[in-house]
Coordinates of C-alpha atoms and ligand atoms in Angstrom, one line a residue:
X1 CA 100.5 31.9 106.8
X2 CA 98.1 34.0 105.4
X3 CA 97.0 35.7 102.2
X4 CA 97.3 39.3 102.2
X5 CA 96.7 42.1 99.8
X6 CA 98.6 45.4 99.9
X7 CA 96.9 47.9 98.4
X8 CA 97.0 51.9 97.6
X9 CA 94.4 54.1 99.3
X10 CA 95.0 57.2 97.5
X11 CA 96.4 58.1 93.6
X12 CA 99.5 55.6 94.1
X13 CA 102.8 56.2 94.6
X14 CA 101.8 55.6 98.4
X15 CA 105.0 53.3 99.1
X16 CA 103.7 49.7 98.2
X17 CA 106.9 48.7 97.0
X18 CA 108.5 49.6 100.2
X19 CA 106.2 47.5 102.3
X20 CA 105.5 44.7 99.8
X21 CA 109.7 44.6 100.3
X22 CA 109.4 44.5 104.1
X23 CA 106.4 42.1 104.1
X24 CA 108.1 40.0 101.8
X25 CA 110.5 38.6 104.5
X26 CA 107.9 36.3 105.8
X27 CA 106.1 35.3 102.7
X28 CA 106.5 32.4 100.2
X29 CA 105.0 33.9 97.2
X30 CA 104.6 38.0 95.9
X31 CA 102.2 38.4 93.4
X32 CA 101.3 41.2 90.8
X33 CA 98.0 40.9 89.5
X34 CA 96.7 43.9 87.4
X35 CA 98.3 46.7 85.6
X36 CA 101.4 47.1 83.6
X37 CA 105.2 49.0 83.1
X38 CA 103.1 52.0 83.5
X39 CA 103.7 52.7 87.3
X40 CA 107.3 51.9 89.3
X41 CA 107.1 50.8 93.1
X42 CA 110.5 52.3 94.7
X43 CA 112.4 49.5 96.9
X44 CA 115.8 50.7 99.1
X45 CA 117.4 47.6 100.5
X46 CA 121.0 46.3 101.2
X47 CA 121.3 45.7 97.5
X48 CA 120.7 49.4 96.2
X49 CA 117.7 51.5 94.9
X50 CA 115.6 50.0 92.4
X51 CA 112.2 51.0 90.3
X52 CA 110.6 47.7 89.7
X53 CA 108.0 48.1 86.6
X54 CA 107.0 44.8 85.8
X55 CA 108.4 42.5 88.2
X56 CA 106.9 41.6 91.7
X57 CA 108.7 43.6 94.7
X58 CA 109.9 40.3 96.5
X59 CA 112.4 39.2 93.7
X60 CA 115.3 40.5 96.5
X61 CA 114.3 37.2 98.5
X62 CA 115.8 34.2 96.7
X63 CA 113.4 31.9 98.7
X64 CA 110.1 33.7 97.6
X65 CA 108.4 33.0 94.3
X66 CA 107.6 35.8 92.6
X67 CA 104.4 35.7 90.4
X68 CA 103.1 37.4 87.4
X69 CA 99.4 37.0 87.6
X70 CA 96.8 36.6 84.3
X71 CA 95.4 40.4 85.2
X72 CA 98.4 41.7 84.3
X73 CA 99.8 43.6 81.1
X74 CA 102.8 42.4 80.0
X75 CA 105.8 44.2 78.8
X76 CA 108.6 41.7 77.5
X77 CA 110.5 44.2 77.1
X78 CA 110.5 45.7 80.3
X79 CA 110.4 42.2 82.0
X80 CA 113.5 41.3 80.6
X81 CA 115.2 44.9 80.8
X82 CA 114.4 44.6 84.6
X83 CA 115.9 41.0 84.7
X84 CA 119.1 41.9 83.1
X85 CA 119.5 44.8 85.6
X86 CA 119.2 42.8 88.7
X87 CA 121.5 40.5 87.6
X88 CA 123.9 43.3 86.5
X89 CA 123.6 44.8 90.1
X90 CA 124.6 41.3 91.5
X91 CA 121.2 40.3 92.8
X92 CA 120.5 36.5 92.7
X93 CA 118.3 35.0 89.9
X94 CA 114.9 35.4 91.3
X95 CA 112.4 32.8 91.4
X96 CA 110.0 33.9 88.4
X97 CA 106.4 32.7 87.3
X98 CA 104.5 34.1 84.9
X99 CA 100.6 33.1 83.8
X100 CA 100.6 31.7 80.5
X101 CA 97.0 33.3 80.2
X102 CA 98.6 36.7 80.9
X103 CA 97.9 39.0 77.9
X104 CA 101.1 41.1 76.4
X105 CA 101.5 44.8 75.3
X106 CA 101.9 45.1 71.4
X107 CA 103.9 47.8 70.1
X108 CA 100.8 49.2 68.4
X109 CA 99.5 49.7 72.2
X110 CA 102.5 51.9 73.0
X111 CA 102.2 53.8 69.8
X112 CA 98.6 54.5 70.0
X113 CA 98.9 55.8 73.8
X114 CA 101.0 58.2 72.6
X115 CA 99.4 59.1 69.5
X116 CA 96.3 59.7 71.0
X117 CA 97.9 61.8 74.2
X118 CA 99.4 63.8 71.8
X119 CA 96.1 64.6 69.7
X120 CA 94.6 65.1 72.7
X121 CA 97.0 68.2 73.7
X122 CA 95.9 70.1 76.3
X123 CA 92.6 67.7 77.2
X124 CA 95.2 64.9 77.9
X125 CA 95.3 62.4 80.7
X126 CA 98.7 62.7 81.6
X127 CA 99.3 59.0 80.9
X128 CA 102.7 57.2 81.1
X129 CA 102.4 56.5 77.5
X130 CA 103.0 52.5 78.1
X131 CA 100.4 51.5 76.4
X132 CA 98.0 50.4 79.1
X133 CA 94.6 52.0 78.3
X134 CA 94.6 50.4 74.3
X135 CA 95.9 47.2 75.8
X136 CA 93.2 46.5 78.2
X137 CA 90.6 47.9 75.6
X138 CA 91.8 45.3 73.4
X139 CA 91.5 42.7 76.2
X140 CA 87.7 43.6 76.5
X141 CA 87.7 43.8 72.8
X142 CA 88.8 40.5 72.6
X143 CA 91.3 41.4 70.3
X144 CA 94.2 40.9 72.9
X145 CA 97.1 38.1 72.4
X146 CA 97.6 35.9 75.5
X147 CA 101.2 34.6 76.2
X148 CA 100.4 31.1 75.3
X149 CA 99.3 32.0 71.5
X150 CA 102.9 33.4 71.2
X151 CA 103.7 29.8 70.8
X152 CA 101.2 29.2 67.9
X153 CA 102.9 30.3 64.7
X154 CA 99.8 30.1 61.9
X155 CA 97.3 30.9 64.7
X156 CA 98.8 34.0 66.1
X157 CA 99.3 35.4 62.8
X158 CA 95.8 34.9 62.2
X159 CA 94.8 36.9 65.5
X160 CA 97.6 39.5 64.7
X161 CA 95.7 40.3 61.5
X162 CA 92.5 40.3 62.8
X163 CA 93.9 42.9 65.1
X164 CA 95.6 44.8 62.4
X165 CA 92.5 45.3 60.7
X166 CA 91.0 48.1 63.0
X167 CA 94.3 49.3 64.0
X168 CA 95.6 50.3 60.6
X169 CA 92.5 52.1 59.6
X170 CA 92.5 53.9 63.0
X171 CA 96.5 54.4 62.5
X172 CA 96.0 55.6 59.0
X173 CA 93.0 57.7 59.0
X174 CA 92.7 59.2 62.6
X175 CA 96.7 60.0 63.3
X176 CA 97.8 59.3 59.6
X177 CA 100.6 56.8 60.2
X178 CA 101.6 54.4 57.9
X179 CA 100.0 50.9 58.3
X180 CA 101.6 47.9 60.4
X181 CA 102.1 44.4 58.4
X182 CA 102.1 41.5 60.8
X183 CA 105.4 40.4 59.5
X184 CA 107.0 43.8 61.1
X185 CA 106.4 41.9 64.4
X186 CA 106.6 37.8 64.1
X187 CA 110.4 37.4 64.1
X188 CA 110.4 39.9 67.6
X189 CA 107.5 38.0 69.3
X190 CA 109.1 34.6 68.6
X191 CA 112.3 35.7 70.1
X192 CA 110.4 37.3 73.2
X193 CA 108.3 34.4 73.2
X194 CA 111.6 32.1 73.8
X195 CA 113.1 34.1 76.3
X196 CA 110.2 34.3 78.6
X197 CA 109.1 30.6 78.0
X198 CA 111.4 29.4 81.1
X199 CA 109.1 31.5 83.6
X200 CA 105.9 30.2 82.3
X201 CA 103.4 28.3 83.9
X202 CA 99.7 27.7 85.0
X203 CA 99.8 29.8 87.9
X204 CA 96.6 29.6 88.9
X205 CA 97.4 25.7 89.9
X206 CA 100.3 27.1 91.5
X207 CA 98.7 29.8 93.5
X208 CA 95.7 27.1 94.7
X209 CA 98.3 24.5 95.9
X210 CA 100.0 27.2 97.7
X211 CA 96.8 28.5 99.5
X212 CA 95.8 24.8 100.6
X213 CA 99.6 24.4 101.8
X214 CA 98.6 27.2 104.0
X215 CA 101.8 29.0 102.4
X216 CA 102.2 33.1 103.1
X217 CA 101.2 34.7 99.9
X218 CA 101.2 38.8 99.0
X219 CA 98.9 40.2 96.7
X220 CA 101.0 43.6 95.2
X221 CA 98.1 46.1 93.7
X222 CA 99.4 48.8 91.7
X223 CA 98.6 52.7 91.6
X224 CA 95.5 53.7 94.3
X225 CA 91.9 53.4 95.1
X226 CA 91.2 56.6 93.4
X227 CA 92.4 55.6 89.8
X228 CA 90.0 52.5 89.9
X229 CA 88.1 52.2 86.9
X230 CA 84.5 51.7 89.1
X231 CA 85.2 53.7 91.9
X232 CA 87.9 55.9 91.2
X233 CA 87.7 59.9 89.7
X234 CA 86.9 58.3 85.9
X235 CA 87.9 59.6 83.3
X236 CA 91.1 60.4 85.5
X237 CA 91.7 56.4 86.0
X238 CA 93.7 53.6 85.2
X239 CA 92.8 50.9 82.9
X240 CA 92.7 48.2 85.2
X241 CA 91.1 47.9 88.8
X242 CA 93.2 48.6 91.6
X243 CA 90.9 47.5 94.2
X244 CA 92.1 44.6 96.7
X245 CA 88.5 42.7 95.5
X246 CA 90.3 42.1 91.9
X247 CA 93.2 40.7 93.6
X248 CA 91.5 37.1 93.7
X249 CA 90.8 37.7 89.8
X250 CA 94.0 39.0 88.7
X251 CA 95.8 36.6 90.6
X252 CA 93.4 33.8 90.5
X253 CA 92.9 32.8 94.0
X254 CA 89.1 32.5 95.6
X255 CA 87.7 35.7 97.1
X256 CA 87.7 34.3 100.4
X257 CA 91.4 33.3 100.7
X258 CA 92.3 37.1 101.0
X259 CA 92.3 37.8 105.0
X260 CA 94.1 41.2 105.2
X261 CA 93.9 44.0 103.3
X262 CA 96.6 46.8 103.8
X263 CA 96.3 49.7 102.5
X264 CA 99.0 52.2 101.8
X265 CA 98.7 55.7 102.3
X266 CA 101.4 58.8 102.4
X267 CA 101.2 61.3 105.6
X268 CA 100.5 63.8 102.9
X269 CA 99.2 63.6 99.2
X270 CA 101.1 62.8 96.0
X271 CA 99.2 62.7 92.2
X272 CA 100.4 61.9 89.1
X273 CA 98.7 62.9 85.6
X274 CA 95.9 64.9 85.6
X275 CA 92.3 65.1 87.3
X276 CA 90.4 66.9 90.6
X277 CA 93.1 67.0 93.8
X278 CA 90.9 69.0 96.5
X279 CA 94.0 69.0 98.7
X280 CA 96.7 69.9 96.0
X281 CA 99.0 73.2 97.0
X282 CA 100.6 75.3 94.7
X283 CA 104.0 77.2 94.3
X284 CA 106.1 77.9 96.7
X285 CA 104.7 75.6 99.6
X286 CA 104.3 72.6 97.2
X287 CA 107.9 72.9 96.1
X288 CA 109.0 72.4 99.5
X289 CA 107.1 69.7 100.4
X290 CA 107.9 67.9 96.6
X291 CA 111.5 68.4 97.3
X292 CA 111.5 66.7 100.9
X293 CA 108.8 63.6 99.9
X294 CA 109.7 60.7 99.2
X295 CA 113.5 58.9 98.9
X296 CA 114.6 62.0 96.4
X297 CA 111.6 64.3 96.2
X298 CA 108.4 63.5 94.6
X299 CA 108.8 62.6 91.0
X300 CA 107.7 60.4 88.9
X301 CA 109.3 56.9 88.9
X302 CA 108.8 56.4 84.8
X303 CA 108.5 59.9 83.8
X304 CA 110.5 61.9 86.2
X305 CA 107.7 64.4 86.0
X306 CA 107.0 66.4 89.0
X307 CA 104.6 64.4 91.2
X308 CA 101.4 67.4 92.7
X309 CA 101.5 67.1 95.8
X310 CA 99.1 68.6 98.8
X311 CA 98.3 67.9 102.8
X312 CA 96.9 64.8 103.8
X313 CA 93.1 64.0 102.7
X314 CA 91.2 62.4 105.3
X315 CA 87.8 62.5 102.8
X316 CA 89.5 60.8 100.1
X317 CA 91.4 58.0 102.1
X318 CA 88.4 57.3 104.2
X319 CA 86.8 56.5 101.3
X320 CA 90.3 54.9 99.4
X321 CA 90.3 52.6 102.6
X322 CA 87.0 51.5 102.4
X323 CA 86.6 50.8 98.9
X324 CA 89.7 48.6 99.2
X325 CA 88.0 47.1 102.7
X326 CA 91.5 47.7 104.3
X327 CA 91.6 45.6 107.3
X328 CA 94.7 48.0 108.2
X329 CA 96.7 51.2 107.0
X330 CA 100.4 51.2 106.6
X331 CA 100.9 55.0 106.8
X332 CA 104.5 56.2 105.1
X333 CA 106.6 59.4 104.9
X334 CA 105.7 60.9 108.3
X335 CA 109.5 61.6 108.2
X336 CA 109.1 64.0 105.6
X337 CA 106.7 66.4 107.4
X338 CA 109.4 67.2 110.1
X339 CA 110.3 70.6 108.9
X340 CA 106.6 72.0 109.6
X341 CA 105.1 74.0 112.5
X342 CA 101.6 73.0 112.0
X343 CA 100.5 70.5 109.5
X344 CA 97.0 71.1 107.9
X345 CA 95.0 68.1 107.5
X346 CA 91.9 67.8 105.2
X347 CA 88.8 67.0 106.5
X348 CA 86.2 68.0 104.2
X349 CA 85.3 69.3 101.0
X350 CA 83.0 72.6 100.8
X351 CA 81.0 72.6 97.9
X352 CA 77.8 74.5 97.1
X353 CA 78.1 76.4 100.6
X354 CA 78.0 73.0 102.2
X355 CA 80.8 71.1 104.0
X356 CA 80.8 67.4 102.7
X357 CA 82.8 64.4 104.7
X358 CA 82.1 62.0 102.2
X359 CA 84.1 61.6 98.7
X360 CA 82.4 63.5 95.6
X361 CA 81.5 62.1 92.4
X362 CA 84.4 63.8 89.7
X363 CA 82.3 66.6 88.2
X364 CA 81.7 67.7 92.0
X365 CA 84.8 67.1 93.0
X366 CA 86.8 69.6 90.7
X367 CA 84.8 73.0 92.4
X368 CA 85.2 71.3 95.7
X369 CA 87.3 73.4 98.2
X370 CA 89.3 71.8 101.0
X371 CA 88.3 72.6 105.0
X372 CA 91.5 72.0 106.9
X373 CA 92.3 71.3 110.9
X374 CA 95.8 71.9 111.5
X375 CA 97.6 69.8 114.0
X376 CA 101.0 70.7 115.5
X377 CA 104.2 69.9 114.2
X378 CA 107.0 68.2 115.4
X379 CA 109.7 70.0 113.7
X380 CA 112.1 66.9 114.5
X381 CA 113.9 64.0 112.4
X382 CA 112.0 61.2 112.9
X383 CA 114.1 58.8 110.5
X384 CA 115.8 56.5 112.6
X385 CA 113.0 55.9 115.7
X386 CA 111.6 52.1 115.7
X387 CA 109.2 52.4 118.4
X388 CA 106.1 54.3 118.3
X389 CA 106.7 55.5 121.9
X390 CA 109.8 57.5 120.8
X391 CA 107.9 59.7 118.2
X392 CA 107.4 63.0 119.6
X393 CA 104.2 63.5 121.1
X394 CA 102.8 65.4 117.9
X395 CA 104.0 63.0 115.6
X396 CA 102.3 60.4 117.5
X397 CA 99.1 62.8 117.9
X398 CA 99.0 63.1 114.0
X399 CA 99.2 59.3 113.5
X400 CA 96.5 59.0 116.0
X401 CA 94.1 61.9 114.2
X402 CA 94.8 60.2 111.0
X403 CA 93.7 56.6 112.3
X404 CA 90.4 58.6 114.1
X405 CA 89.3 60.2 110.7
X406 CA 89.7 57.2 108.2
X407 CA 88.3 54.5 111.0
X408 CA 90.9 51.9 110.0
X409 CA 93.8 50.8 112.5
X410 CA 97.3 52.4 111.4
X411 CA 99.4 49.4 112.3
X412 CA 102.9 50.6 110.6
X413 CA 104.5 53.4 110.2
X414 CA 107.1 53.9 107.9
X415 CA 109.8 56.8 108.8
X416 CA 112.0 56.6 105.6
X417 CA 112.5 54.7 102.6
X418 CA 114.8 52.2 103.5
X419 CA 113.5 48.4 104.5
X420 CA 114.4 49.4 108.2
X421 CA 112.8 52.7 108.9
X422 CA 109.7 51.1 110.1
X423 CA 107.5 51.1 113.4
X424 CA 105.0 48.0 114.0
X425 CA 102.4 49.3 116.1
Ligands
LIG501 P1 104.7 52.8 94.9 O1 104.3 52.9 93.9 O2 103.4 52.5 95.8 O3 105.6 51.5 95.5 O4 105.2 54.2 95.4 P2 106.6 54.8 95.0 O5 107.8 54.1 94.8 O6 105.8 55.2 93.5 O7 106.7 56.1 95.4 C1 107.0 56.4 97.1 C2 107.9 57.1 97.0 O8 108.3 57.2 98.9 C3 109.6 56.0 97.1 O9 110.2 57.7 96.6 C4 110.3 55.6 97.7 O10 111.4 55.2 98.1 C5 109.5 56.7 99.1 N1 109.3 56.0 100.4 C6 108.4 55.2 101.1 N2 108.2 54.9 102.6 C7 108.6 56.4 103.0 C8 109.3 57.0 104.2 O11 108.7 56.3 105.2 N3 110.0 57.9 103.7 C9 110.3 58.9 102.5 N4 111.1 60.0 103.4 N5 110.1 57.9 102.0 C10 109.7 56.7 101.6

């Protein structure tokens, strides 16, 4: 069995949840290794439709061990609500293990995220206000709280007091809010600690044993390559690395253990939040694509906001696959394009009178104009097709053209949101 990372090649929302749900059938472990409750993975399977924000996408298979690694921003409230909602909907209790080293999102993180977005007004980043940026800022400023610290009361009180010293100054003087006292949090944190205690363990040892025993492990990324803080469209990025390279760190496995890296990309582009988006569509054309995209239109899973949409961007996706180190690609949402007579693909960026086929620095991206190649559409419903050879010629041509542009083999094509709507090449 192999260790495989499933990651996004673009802005996120590429359909990683669906791909993880499909691939989890042959795995023993599914691991979340970064990010928090700020993005949802949509899964449609025989149990119904779900939007998982904290739980790994393997929770629908009773034999799969689902792991939340040390790199994740754990929002305990969201995690417990999600577990509860699975029970209510009749899903057998999943096997869940949470790293004792993972840190928790505190109420002050969510508060600061919201206050700062409001303060920024028109300059805001379009944060989902789940506290993720303040959480990771505190983690790297050594102010964060690891889950294991919740079980040592005096130590916890001291650490929270240390955190609140600086937070209260900002709350009071920058945002005009009242100060927070440690006592406001202690009893809730102790309840939360008790609730998650049965799931805690040393997940690094657990995964090392699984790796040595040759068990199948899926590492499930959140968001996409263009949201990576180092390689993405900074500052319109998220606050933890979205790259497969980080999966070994955030999960706790040797870097050389990851053999396969599946980059997921949509057959068109979508983006939630602010920042340059070269192949973006506006007006009626955008609305037509948005209303047909995904399983119920392109609207954010966490926020319900309309997603920005555009044609497939070969320049951005080639770059996304490269920085992910993709060994193969899963192309999703191909069925969505069945209404078009012809389908533009962005193959270059025009900037300062020249056409670039390499992804550009964020400042240059904002003024770049897309250069399109138009491919014939197939004008039919392909959502029940299960073999490549049964796709209309134009749909096959579309897949092959994208493959030649991005330079990575497309081994899976998804033609609908459900588990079984999949073509393996
Ligand atoms: P993730 O965060 O990468 O898992 O992606 P999201 O769940 O945020 O968004 C992907 C959207 O596409 C969801 O609405 C999925 O149900 C939907 N989806 C995934 N694959 C397909 C597909 O092949 N066709 C269609 N029509 N929808 C798909």
